[in-house]
Coordinates of C-alpha atoms in Angstrom, one line a residue:
I1 CA -16.1 -18.2 -3.0
V2 CA -12.7 -16.6 -4.4
P3 CA -10.7 -14.5 -2.4
L4 CA -9.2 -11.9 -4.1
N5 CA -7.5 -9.4 -1.8
R6 CA -8.0 -8.3 1.8
A7 CA -11.0 -5.9 0.5
Q8 CA -13.1 -8.1 -1.3
S9 CA -14.1 -12.0 -1.8
A10 CA -16.5 -13.0 -5.1
I11 CA -19.1 -15.1 -4.1
F12 CA -19.0 -16.2 -8.0
G13 CA -22.3 -19.0 -7.2
S14 CA -24.5 -16.3 -7.0
G15 CA -23.2 -13.0 -8.2
I16 CA -23.2 -11.2 -5.9
P17 CA -19.6 -9.9 -4.7
A18 CA -19.0 -9.9 -0.2
E19 CA -17.0 -7.5 1.6
H20 CA -13.9 -9.4 2.7
P21 CA -14.1 -9.5 6.4
W22 CA -12.6 -6.9 8.5
P23 CA -9.4 -8.0 10.4
E24 CA -8.9 -7.6 14.3
P25 CA -8.6 -3.5 15.5
G26 CA -5.6 -2.7 17.0
E27 CA -5.3 -1.5 20.0
F28 CA -5.8 2.5 20.4
N29 CA -2.4 4.2 20.4
P30 CA -2.7 7.6 22.7
H31 CA 0.4 8.7 22.0
A32 CA 0.5 9.6 18.5
G33 CA 2.3 12.1 16.4
D34 CA 0.7 14.6 14.4
A35 CA 0.7 13.9 10.8
I36 CA -2.3 12.5 8.7
G37 CA -1.5 9.2 7.3
N38 CA -2.8 6.9 4.3
H39 CA -1.5 3.9 2.9
G40 CA -2.0 1.3 0.1
N41 CA -1.0 1.0 -3.6
V42 CA -0.8 4.5 -5.2
H43 CA -3.7 4.9 -7.6
P44 CA -5.6 7.5 -9.4
Q45 CA -8.8 7.3 -7.6
K46 CA -7.3 7.9 -4.3
G47 CA -7.7 11.7 -3.8
Y48 CA -3.9 12.5 -2.8
R49 CA -4.8 16.3 -4.0
H50 CA -7.2 16.3 -1.2
L51 CA -5.2 14.7 1.3
W52 CA -2.3 17.2 0.8
A53 CA -5.0 20.2 0.6
I54 CA -6.3 18.8 3.9
A55 CA -2.7 18.6 5.6
R56 CA -2.2 21.9 4.2
E57 CA -4.9 23.5 5.9
A58 CA -4.5 21.9 9.1
G59 CA -0.8 22.5 9.0
R60 CA 0.2 18.7 9.7
A61 CA 2.5 16.6 7.8
V62 CA 1.8 13.9 5.6
A63 CA 2.7 9.8 5.9
L64 CA 2.3 8.2 2.8
C65 CA 3.9 4.4 2.4
G66 CA 2.9 2.1 -0.3
P67 CA 3.5 0.8 -3.4
L68 CA 4.6 3.2 -6.4
D69 CA 4.4 1.2 -9.6
L70 CA 5.4 3.9 -12.1
S71 CA 5.2 1.5 -14.7
N72 CA 1.7 1.9 -15.3
A73 CA 0.9 5.3 -17.0
D74 CA -1.8 5.8 -15.0
V75 CA -0.2 5.7 -11.5
A76 CA 3.0 7.6 -12.9
R77 CA 0.4 10.4 -13.5
T78 CA -1.1 10.5 -10.7
Y79 CA 2.0 10.8 -9.2
S80 CA 3.9 13.4 -11.0
E81 CA 0.5 15.5 -11.1
Q82 CA -0.9 15.0 -7.6
V83 CA 1.9 13.3 -5.5
A84 CA 5.5 14.9 -6.1
P85 CA 4.5 19.0 -6.3
N86 CA 3.0 18.5 -3.2
V87 CA 5.5 17.0 -1.1
R88 CA 7.0 19.2 1.7
P89 CA 10.5 18.7 3.6
E90 CA 7.9 17.6 6.7
D91 CA 6.2 14.9 4.9
D92 CA 7.1 10.8 5.2
L93 CA 7.0 8.9 2.0
R94 CA 7.8 5.6 1.9
L95 CA 6.9 4.2 -1.8
E96 CA 7.6 0.9 -1.4
Y97 CA 6.1 -2.9 0.2
A98 CA 6.0 -2.5 3.6
P99 CA 5.4 -5.9 5.5
D100 CA 2.4 -6.1 7.8
A101 CA 4.3 -5.5 10.7
A102 CA 6.3 -2.3 9.4
L103 CA 3.1 -0.9 7.9
V104 CA 1.2 -0.7 11.3
E105 CA 4.5 0.4 13.1
A106 CA 4.4 3.2 10.6
M107 CA 1.0 4.2 10.2
R108 CA -0.4 3.7 14.3
D109 CA 2.2 7.1 15.2
C110 CA -0.7 9.2 12.6
A111 CA -3.2 11.2 14.9
A112 CA -5.6 10.1 11.9
L113 CA -5.8 8.0 8.7
V114 CA -7.3 10.2 5.7
Y115 CA -8.7 8.4 2.8
P116 CA -10.3 11.0 0.5
Y117 CA -11.4 8.7 -2.1
E118 CA -13.0 10.1 -5.5
P119 CA -15.4 7.7 -7.5
W120 CA -14.0 4.9 -8.3
V121 CA -16.2 1.7 -9.9
N122 CA -14.0 -0.8 -8.5
V123 CA -13.9 0.8 -4.9
Q124 CA -14.0 -2.6 -2.9
A125 CA -10.6 -3.7 -4.5
S126 CA -9.3 -1.7 -2.2
G127 CA -8.6 -3.1 1.6
A128 CA -7.0 0.1 3.0
V129 CA -9.6 1.3 5.0
R130 CA -10.3 -1.9 6.1
T131 CA -6.5 -2.4 7.0
A132 CA -6.3 1.0 8.4
I133 CA -8.4 -0.2 11.8
E134 CA -4.9 -2.2 12.3
F135 CA -3.1 1.3 13.1
G136 CA -5.5 2.2 16.3
R137 CA -6.4 5.5 15.2
P138 CA -9.6 7.1 13.8
I139 CA -10.5 6.7 9.7
V140 CA -12.0 9.7 7.8
V141 CA -13.5 8.9 4.7
S142 CA -15.2 10.5 1.7
T143 CA -18.5 11.1 1.2
H144 CA -18.5 8.7 -1.9
R145 CA -19.2 5.7 0.2
E146 CA -18.8 2.8 -2.3
Y147 CA -16.8 1.0 0.8
F148 CA -19.6 -1.1 1.4
D149 CA -22.3 0.3 3.8
L150 CA -19.5 2.5 5.9
P151 CA -21.4 3.3 9.3
D152 CA -21.5 7.1 10.5
S153 CA -18.9 6.2 12.9
F154 CA -16.2 6.7 10.3
P155 CA -16.4 10.5 9.1
A156 CA -16.6 11.4 6.0
V157 CA -15.1 14.8 4.1
D158 CA -17.1 15.9 1.1
L159 CA -14.8 16.2 -1.6
G160 CA -16.8 19.3 -3.1
S161 CA -16.9 21.4 0.0
S162 CA -13.6 23.7 0.6
A163 CA -10.6 22.0 2.0
A164 CA -11.2 24.0 5.3
D165 CA -14.1 22.2 5.9
Q166 CA -12.4 19.0 4.6
A167 CA -10.1 19.6 7.6
A168 CA -12.4 20.7 9.9
V169 CA -14.0 16.7 9.7
V170 CA -10.7 15.0 10.3
E171 CA -9.2 17.7 12.6
A172 CA -12.9 16.8 15.1
A173 CA -12.0 13.3 14.4
I174 CA -8.7 13.9 16.1
V175 CA -10.3 15.6 18.9
D176 CA -12.3 12.7 19.6
A177 CA -9.8 10.4 18.6
E178 CA -10.7 7.5 20.8
Q179 CA -14.2 7.8 21.1
V180 CA -13.8 7.9 17.5
F181 CA -12.0 4.8 17.0
A182 CA -13.5 2.9 19.6
A183 CA -16.8 3.3 17.7
Q184 CA -14.9 2.0 14.1
A185 CA -13.5 -0.8 16.0
A186 CA -17.0 -2.2 17.1
H187 CA -18.1 -2.5 13.4
A188 CA -15.0 -3.8 12.4
K189 CA -15.5 -6.5 15.2
A190 CA -19.5 -7.2 14.0
R191 CA -17.6 -7.5 10.5
G192 CA -15.5 -10.5 11.3
W193 CA -14.7 -14.1 10.1
G194 CA -17.9 -15.1 12.2
W195 CA -20.1 -12.4 10.1
F196 CA -18.3 -13.5 7.1
V197 CA -19.4 -17.4 7.5
R198 CA -22.7 -16.7 8.2
L199 CA -22.9 -14.0 5.0
V200 CA -21.2 -17.3 2.9
K201 CA -23.9 -19.5 3.9
D202 CA -26.9 -17.6 3.3
Q203 CA -25.8 -16.6 0.1
V204 CA -24.6 -20.0 -1.1
G205 CA -28.0 -21.6 0.2
K206 CA -30.1 -19.1 -2.0

């Protein structure tokens, strides 16, 4: 078993990739601000143009927190084409590594965490959606559900739909934030370390 990162572990004995166990969910924050948040390494498939389109449609700021590696040509292009042109005075960008405690402190103040990922062959290598459960606010993804069988408790925006329709999905999650987060936290708890150990034993035993 070779751990890759917080998102994925690989069971090479069977050749089957295994979802990394989810971290312990954070406590629900009933006093969040108005911004929608997104975190993790800046990456070409993370759908920043959709993130800002949703924010503009909803009249919300964007809080983006994560390392920006401009030495990577694809990342630099993504930043120059999808991030930089969309940034407004009200947006909060922290494009550098943040220790876990500082990241949680920054992101738990968001109304919702929004990850409108585009098709991505190695999406499982992204740990953002799972670690977002630590922030105590509802998580919204895209209908490209290559995140390992996310249940319906994770609202999904259709990237082919209008910005208004995408924003409506996010706003609905915010309106029912406590209920949505509770269902997502239950999924995370069910996919914790106990589940992972059982999965490993099952795969290794084959």
